[in-house]
XYZ file of C-alpha atoms in Angstrom:
432
model
C -70.315 23.220 -19.593
C -74.117 23.321 -19.739
C -77.001 25.625 -20.758
C -79.329 26.106 -17.762
C -82.422 25.510 -20.042
C -81.610 22.147 -20.699
C -79.842 21.211 -17.264
C -80.390 18.099 -15.219
C -81.235 19.111 -12.048
C -79.671 18.580 -8.557
C -79.017 18.913 -4.908
C -77.856 20.232 -1.725
C -78.430 20.001 2.266
C -76.032 20.466 5.701
C -72.782 18.808 6.806
C -73.339 15.152 6.605
C -72.323 12.834 9.865
C -68.509 12.116 9.703
C -69.185 8.602 11.072
C -71.858 7.875 8.715
C -69.981 8.945 5.554
C -66.654 7.407 6.667
C -68.512 4.330 6.929
C -69.660 4.791 3.281
C -66.147 5.199 2.132
C -64.986 2.006 4.298
C -67.692 0.055 2.661
C -66.308 0.317 -0.713
C -65.455 -3.525 -0.817
C -68.638 -4.607 1.302
C -70.939 -7.266 -0.022
C -73.814 -6.020 -2.323
C -76.212 -8.685 -1.208
C -79.840 -8.081 -0.341
C -79.878 -4.800 -2.480
C -82.795 -3.491 -4.622
C -81.225 -4.468 -7.896
C -84.442 -4.788 -9.511
C -85.387 -1.374 -8.653
C -82.184 0.136 -9.744
C -82.457 -1.675 -13.141
C -85.834 -0.216 -13.495
C -84.699 3.230 -12.723
C -81.947 2.750 -15.495
C -84.634 1.333 -17.847
C -87.227 4.266 -17.284
C -84.478 6.626 -18.434
C -83.809 4.558 -21.504
C -87.432 4.229 -22.188
C -87.612 7.972 -22.245
C -85.105 8.491 -24.910
C -81.451 8.006 -23.512
C -78.964 6.046 -25.933
C -77.383 4.341 -23.011
C -77.646 4.915 -19.053
C -75.128 3.932 -16.493
C -76.750 4.446 -13.005
C -74.674 3.780 -9.685
C -75.822 3.507 -6.076
C -73.374 3.585 -3.248
C -73.897 3.560 0.546
C -73.015 1.886 3.680
C -73.515 -1.461 2.281
C -71.380 -1.357 -0.807
C -71.801 -0.484 -4.429
C -74.325 -1.394 -7.226
C -74.588 -0.390 -10.584
C -77.192 -1.092 -13.292
C -76.991 -0.206 -16.817
C -79.500 -0.008 -19.808
C -79.487 0.728 -23.507
C -76.095 0.901 -25.705
C -72.687 2.456 -25.795
C -72.409 2.463 -29.531
C -75.253 3.206 -31.975
C -73.400 1.416 -34.906
C -72.404 -1.714 -33.026
C -75.151 -1.822 -30.322
C -72.638 -3.050 -27.766
C -74.398 -2.596 -24.445
C -73.104 0.161 -22.076
C -71.058 -1.112 -19.388
C -70.950 -0.038 -15.707
C -67.420 1.138 -15.572
C -67.651 3.390 -18.628
C -66.194 6.710 -18.479
C -68.105 9.714 -19.557
C -67.556 13.639 -19.822
C -68.862 14.915 -16.547
C -69.030 18.591 -17.490
C -70.173 20.888 -14.843
C -69.262 18.296 -12.174
C -65.891 19.787 -12.575
C -67.321 22.952 -10.905
C -67.436 21.371 -7.588
C -63.694 20.105 -8.042
C -62.788 23.869 -8.615
C -64.572 25.353 -5.660
C -62.975 22.753 -3.439
C -59.668 23.760 -4.480
C -60.599 27.346 -4.123
C -61.666 26.751 -0.608
C -58.515 24.836 0.259
C -56.632 27.824 -0.962
C -58.536 30.060 1.445
C -57.113 27.893 4.484
C -53.450 28.228 3.155
C -51.115 31.147 3.698
C -48.027 32.375 1.723
C -44.172 32.650 3.114
C -45.407 35.948 5.179
C -48.337 34.172 6.706
C -51.049 35.987 4.596
C -53.995 33.996 3.307
C -53.397 32.861 -0.346
C -57.063 33.591 -1.138
C -60.318 35.196 0.517
C -63.777 34.177 -0.583
C -65.066 37.794 -0.145
C -61.960 39.090 -1.663
C -62.394 41.100 -5.033
C -61.280 39.150 -7.850
C -59.277 42.119 -9.183
C -57.148 42.149 -6.477
C -55.636 38.785 -7.564
C -56.113 39.402 -11.117
C -55.845 43.181 -11.602
C -55.751 43.187 -15.416
C -58.755 40.713 -15.766
C -61.451 43.444 -16.887
C -60.279 45.803 -19.828
C -60.426 49.228 -19.356
C -63.117 49.770 -21.737
C -65.383 47.230 -20.189
C -69.121 48.261 -19.536
C -69.610 48.594 -15.743
C -65.977 48.496 -14.982
C -66.598 49.940 -11.479
C -69.005 47.240 -10.714
C -67.181 44.264 -12.057
C -64.249 45.308 -9.977
C -66.370 44.632 -6.965
C -66.846 40.729 -7.956
C -65.703 38.702 -5.279
C -64.112 35.036 -5.183
C -67.609 33.765 -3.371
C -69.659 35.436 -6.142
C -67.894 33.455 -8.841
C -68.641 30.126 -7.180
C -72.150 30.808 -6.456
C -72.998 32.537 -9.748
C -74.226 35.798 -8.139
C -71.491 37.866 -9.838
C -73.812 39.232 -12.667
C -71.401 37.751 -15.384
C -73.606 36.804 -18.336
C -72.423 34.085 -20.699
C -74.814 35.096 -23.244
C -72.419 38.524 -23.699
C -70.346 36.516 -26.524
C -69.261 33.416 -24.641
C -72.017 31.127 -25.903
C -71.015 31.876 -29.600
C -67.837 30.100 -29.071
C -69.516 26.835 -27.696
C -72.128 25.924 -30.511
C -71.765 25.879 -34.286
C -73.013 29.073 -35.943
C -76.818 28.689 -37.315
C -77.248 27.331 -40.565
C -73.864 25.569 -40.224
C -73.655 22.199 -42.832
C -72.742 18.975 -41.468
C -69.055 19.200 -42.620
C -68.842 22.769 -41.103
C -70.468 21.379 -37.801
C -67.942 18.732 -37.634
C -65.086 21.164 -38.485
C -66.300 23.671 -35.714
C -66.587 21.070 -32.941
C -63.225 19.692 -33.742
C -61.233 23.060 -33.386
C -59.793 23.969 -30.058
C -61.377 26.998 -28.657
C -59.779 30.037 -27.324
C -60.679 30.185 -23.308
C -59.744 33.751 -23.347
C -61.866 34.572 -26.229
C -64.734 32.827 -24.592
C -64.506 34.772 -21.492
C -63.517 38.255 -23.138
C -67.305 39.021 -24.245
C -68.782 38.727 -20.745
C -65.931 40.582 -19.036
C -66.474 43.414 -21.472
C -70.365 43.053 -21.995
C -72.989 44.277 -19.694
C -73.720 42.618 -16.465
C -77.051 40.708 -16.058
C -77.496 42.367 -12.621
C -74.909 44.124 -10.241
C -72.870 41.810 -8.086
C -74.139 40.585 -5.191
C -77.402 42.378 -5.463
C -81.161 41.095 -4.846
C -84.432 40.889 -6.654
C -87.718 42.516 -6.007
C -88.433 40.073 -3.638
C -85.281 40.364 -1.573
C -83.820 37.270 -2.908
C -80.128 37.147 -4.327
C -79.739 37.569 -8.101
C -78.306 34.384 -9.505
C -77.263 33.637 -12.997
C -75.610 30.602 -13.845
C -72.133 31.437 -15.401
C -69.668 29.244 -16.939
C -67.280 32.418 -17.340
C -67.196 32.736 -13.541
C -65.733 29.162 -13.237
C -63.258 30.051 -16.010
C -62.094 32.972 -13.952
C -61.907 30.972 -11.029
C -59.488 28.382 -12.782
C -57.183 31.663 -13.607
C -57.400 32.443 -9.831
C -56.187 29.100 -8.733
C -53.343 29.493 -11.428
C -52.292 33.049 -10.150
C -52.175 31.733 -6.495
C -50.402 28.734 -6.865
C -48.448 29.135 -9.850
C -49.707 25.842 -11.461
C -52.582 25.352 -13.759
C -55.996 24.562 -12.265
C -55.919 20.968 -13.880
C -52.441 20.284 -12.044
C -54.084 21.529 -8.739
C -57.196 19.631 -8.962
C -55.489 16.585 -9.776
C -52.912 16.414 -6.958
C -55.136 17.827 -4.472
C -58.150 15.510 -5.165
C -57.870 13.092 -7.862
C -54.501 11.769 -6.941
C -55.111 12.113 -3.051
C -58.546 10.233 -3.386
C -57.289 7.695 -5.777
C -59.736 8.356 -8.421
C -57.701 6.217 -10.876
C -60.838 6.415 -13.629
C -60.918 10.284 -13.363
C -58.886 12.452 -15.594
C -58.429 16.083 -16.930
C -57.447 16.176 -20.695
C -54.104 17.167 -21.802
C -54.644 20.076 -24.171
C -51.919 18.303 -26.777
C -53.223 14.895 -25.937
C -55.565 12.731 -27.964
C -59.042 13.903 -27.450
C -60.873 10.626 -26.924
C -62.106 9.191 -23.436
C -59.502 7.073 -22.008
C -60.219 3.484 -20.794
C -63.879 1.822 -21.616
C -66.273 4.506 -22.557
C -69.531 4.930 -24.164
C -69.636 6.944 -27.253
C -71.212 10.271 -26.903
C -74.029 11.458 -29.471
C -75.753 14.722 -30.025
C -78.808 15.555 -32.222
C -77.639 18.705 -33.999
C -79.832 20.669 -36.523
C -78.575 20.099 -40.155
C -77.450 16.334 -39.480
C -79.368 13.548 -40.741
C -78.368 11.142 -37.870
C -77.051 11.557 -34.178
C -73.282 13.110 -34.528
C -70.909 10.957 -32.496
C -69.111 13.902 -30.577
C -66.917 11.591 -28.410
C -63.689 13.309 -30.195
C -65.039 16.238 -31.486
C -64.858 17.889 -28.176
C -64.325 21.410 -28.416
C -61.055 20.450 -26.143
C -63.158 18.307 -23.973
C -64.934 20.756 -22.796
C -63.250 23.966 -22.786
C -62.183 25.120 -19.399
C -62.263 25.088 -15.524
C -66.229 24.966 -15.697
C -66.374 21.370 -17.339
C -63.504 19.350 -18.430
C -63.302 16.224 -16.213
C -63.997 12.763 -17.371
C -64.769 10.231 -14.612
C -67.032 7.054 -13.915
C -70.076 6.826 -11.378
C -67.776 5.006 -8.794
C -65.238 7.751 -8.767
C -67.810 10.639 -8.748
C -69.636 9.150 -5.937
C -66.112 8.632 -3.935
C -65.424 12.183 -4.593
C -68.637 13.803 -3.048
C -68.494 11.422 -0.162
C -64.978 12.416 0.744
C -65.814 16.170 0.101
C -68.689 16.007 2.600
C -66.729 14.256 5.263
C -65.000 16.997 7.277
C -61.282 16.254 7.336
C -61.023 14.435 3.894
C -60.739 17.274 1.592
C -62.460 20.215 3.579
C -62.912 21.219 7.341
C -66.050 21.386 8.630
C -66.307 25.230 8.419
C -65.595 25.201 4.824
C -68.094 22.408 4.038
C -70.771 24.705 5.931
C -69.413 27.731 3.677
C -70.012 25.483 0.622
C -73.417 24.378 1.567
C -74.784 27.982 2.299
C -76.924 28.479 -0.484
C -78.810 30.924 -2.659
C -82.405 30.062 -4.066
C -81.804 28.438 -7.544
C -84.527 30.136 -9.641
C -83.764 28.088 -12.774
C -83.478 24.811 -10.762
C -86.015 22.383 -9.169
C -88.526 23.921 -6.976
C -86.705 24.594 -3.419
C -83.124 23.942 -4.801
C -80.348 26.184 -3.877
C -76.969 26.784 -4.952
C -73.717 26.903 -2.690
C -70.222 27.264 -3.816
C -69.961 24.836 -6.522
C -72.506 22.694 -4.794
C -76.094 22.190 -5.342
C -78.918 21.186 -2.966
C -82.211 19.746 -4.148
C -85.223 18.465 -1.860
C -86.464 14.737 -2.062
C -89.934 13.810 -2.116
C -89.097 11.538 0.912
C -88.210 14.841 2.960
C -91.185 14.928 4.988
C -90.723 14.494 8.988
C -87.028 14.559 8.679
C -85.031 17.083 10.375
C -83.493 19.949 8.460
C -80.072 18.607 8.290
C -81.121 15.301 6.995
C -83.457 16.564 3.964
C -82.472 16.547 0.136
C -79.162 15.919 -1.721
C -75.994 17.626 -2.449
C -74.251 17.482 -5.769
C -74.307 18.873 -9.166
C -75.193 18.121 -12.734
C -72.908 18.147 -15.901
C -74.199 18.893 -19.335
C -71.796 18.836 -22.652
C -72.556 17.597 -26.204
C -72.744 13.768 -26.030
C -73.139 13.421 -22.165
C -75.446 14.409 -19.435
C -74.627 13.676 -15.790
C -76.481 14.030 -12.435
C -74.924 13.319 -9.007
C -76.335 13.322 -5.424
C -75.395 12.456 -1.962
C -77.637 12.521 1.036
C -76.746 13.709 4.442
C -76.690 9.895 5.705
C -74.127 8.920 3.026
C -76.400 7.516 0.009
C -74.963 8.469 -3.062
C -76.141 8.012 -6.592
C -74.581 8.989 -9.918
C -75.971 8.423 -13.326
C -74.605 9.203 -16.970
C -76.347 9.323 -20.325
C -74.617 9.382 -23.435
C -77.133 11.170 -25.536
C -80.715 10.830 -26.482
C -82.359 9.285 -29.511
C -84.004 11.282 -32.298
C -87.510 11.209 -33.031
C -87.894 11.054 -36.841
C -90.458 12.288 -39.258
C -92.369 9.757 -41.899
C -89.581 10.462 -44.460
C -86.826 9.694 -42.083
C -85.506 13.142 -41.362
C -85.032 14.257 -37.790
C -88.156 16.156 -36.144
C -86.013 18.706 -34.109
C -89.220 20.073 -31.819
C -89.954 16.339 -31.112
C -86.436 15.386 -30.499
C -85.933 18.419 -28.180
C -89.071 17.361 -26.260
C -87.656 13.821 -26.008
C -84.398 15.371 -24.488
C -86.471 16.930 -21.885
C -88.501 13.756 -21.195
C -85.241 12.073 -20.837
C -84.211 14.846 -18.277
C -87.186 14.552 -16.381
C -86.916 10.532 -16.043
C -83.338 10.964 -14.956
C -84.399 13.536 -12.132
C -87.299 11.026 -11.256
C -85.298 8.336 -11.017
C -82.454 9.867 -8.788
C -85.258 11.094 -6.412
C -86.689 7.362 -6.221
C -83.401 5.810 -5.944
C -82.220 7.965 -2.920
C -85.834 7.651 -1.524
C -86.043 3.753 -1.990
C -85.249 0.845 0.190
C -82.242 1.782 2.846
């Protein structure tokens, strides 16, 4: 999950060339010689210097793969972060969810009827979703599947949902740890937005004629319920069988609600500066069910994430060309980078090196992720160049007496976000 005010920014543009992306996939074992290794390491170091605890930065293109790291995976042992470290990918999960939804729109039931339609009202699949005493019930019944995926439904996480994600103000350190270790009730998290006031009418436009958009984790929790209603299986089962297993993403996982909460395999500890704590809190296992629902639970590696987005943008691997085009039809992202747009679980961000390129070769496609302890950014250009980075927390700024300066620590977090965004741009625009 992530809050838009502290989000890493990320990308989107047009369907990439099948031949070029296929070349990317086929080159997974290619030699990484003659690569700009120094530049990649400098990019990772720049994010660490800005304040990150540890950084893993992966670059993948037709010549093969390369990773660079900077910083540590554990503040106690000071062990260096490893290139194959697992991390919580947060809202990158939304791209996986949108992919499954789009697959379902192309499938039919025993009577030959489509399982799901992008412009189908959600209430037609989940008739009891909105309570009868819900505010603006008639408007909510018009919310479509597309609007959930594109954040144009008007559902507002602030209507009760966010209180279930962060510790109550004034909590003591022990209360904070207990809160984070307690599994949340996803149904309760979405109940507030479902009953509360909409931020705007579904599918409406602002005073300048642009589609209204408000990033909504609730919308993707509902999308997960749509998958379950249509398939009869959990959304995690469908994502696993349709994407993770199909692509052989062996280092990607979705936590079992009854399993151990720690990250599988080698991983960096995730740290968060939380008011009331005298040191960064290790939240690797204090996970709020790692993390809540269909909006942000996946854990992965830079290599697996790049492989997923490369396959996603290759017609015929996960989606057909028409479905990819639907996914890449964007609305302006008012809270994102200038010129950024949001499609169906997929973002597009322009690059500083776009000048002179044709429209279908500009920018990059991907998503960002933000959960306690981890930040992730990924982007894939139309010519098949992919970059994914993960940060396992930001070092706090301390006052002279050793206490944490919350304001300066928040600024350091933003500085780290800015450095990460710049590093992605420079890496994708760098030597080809």
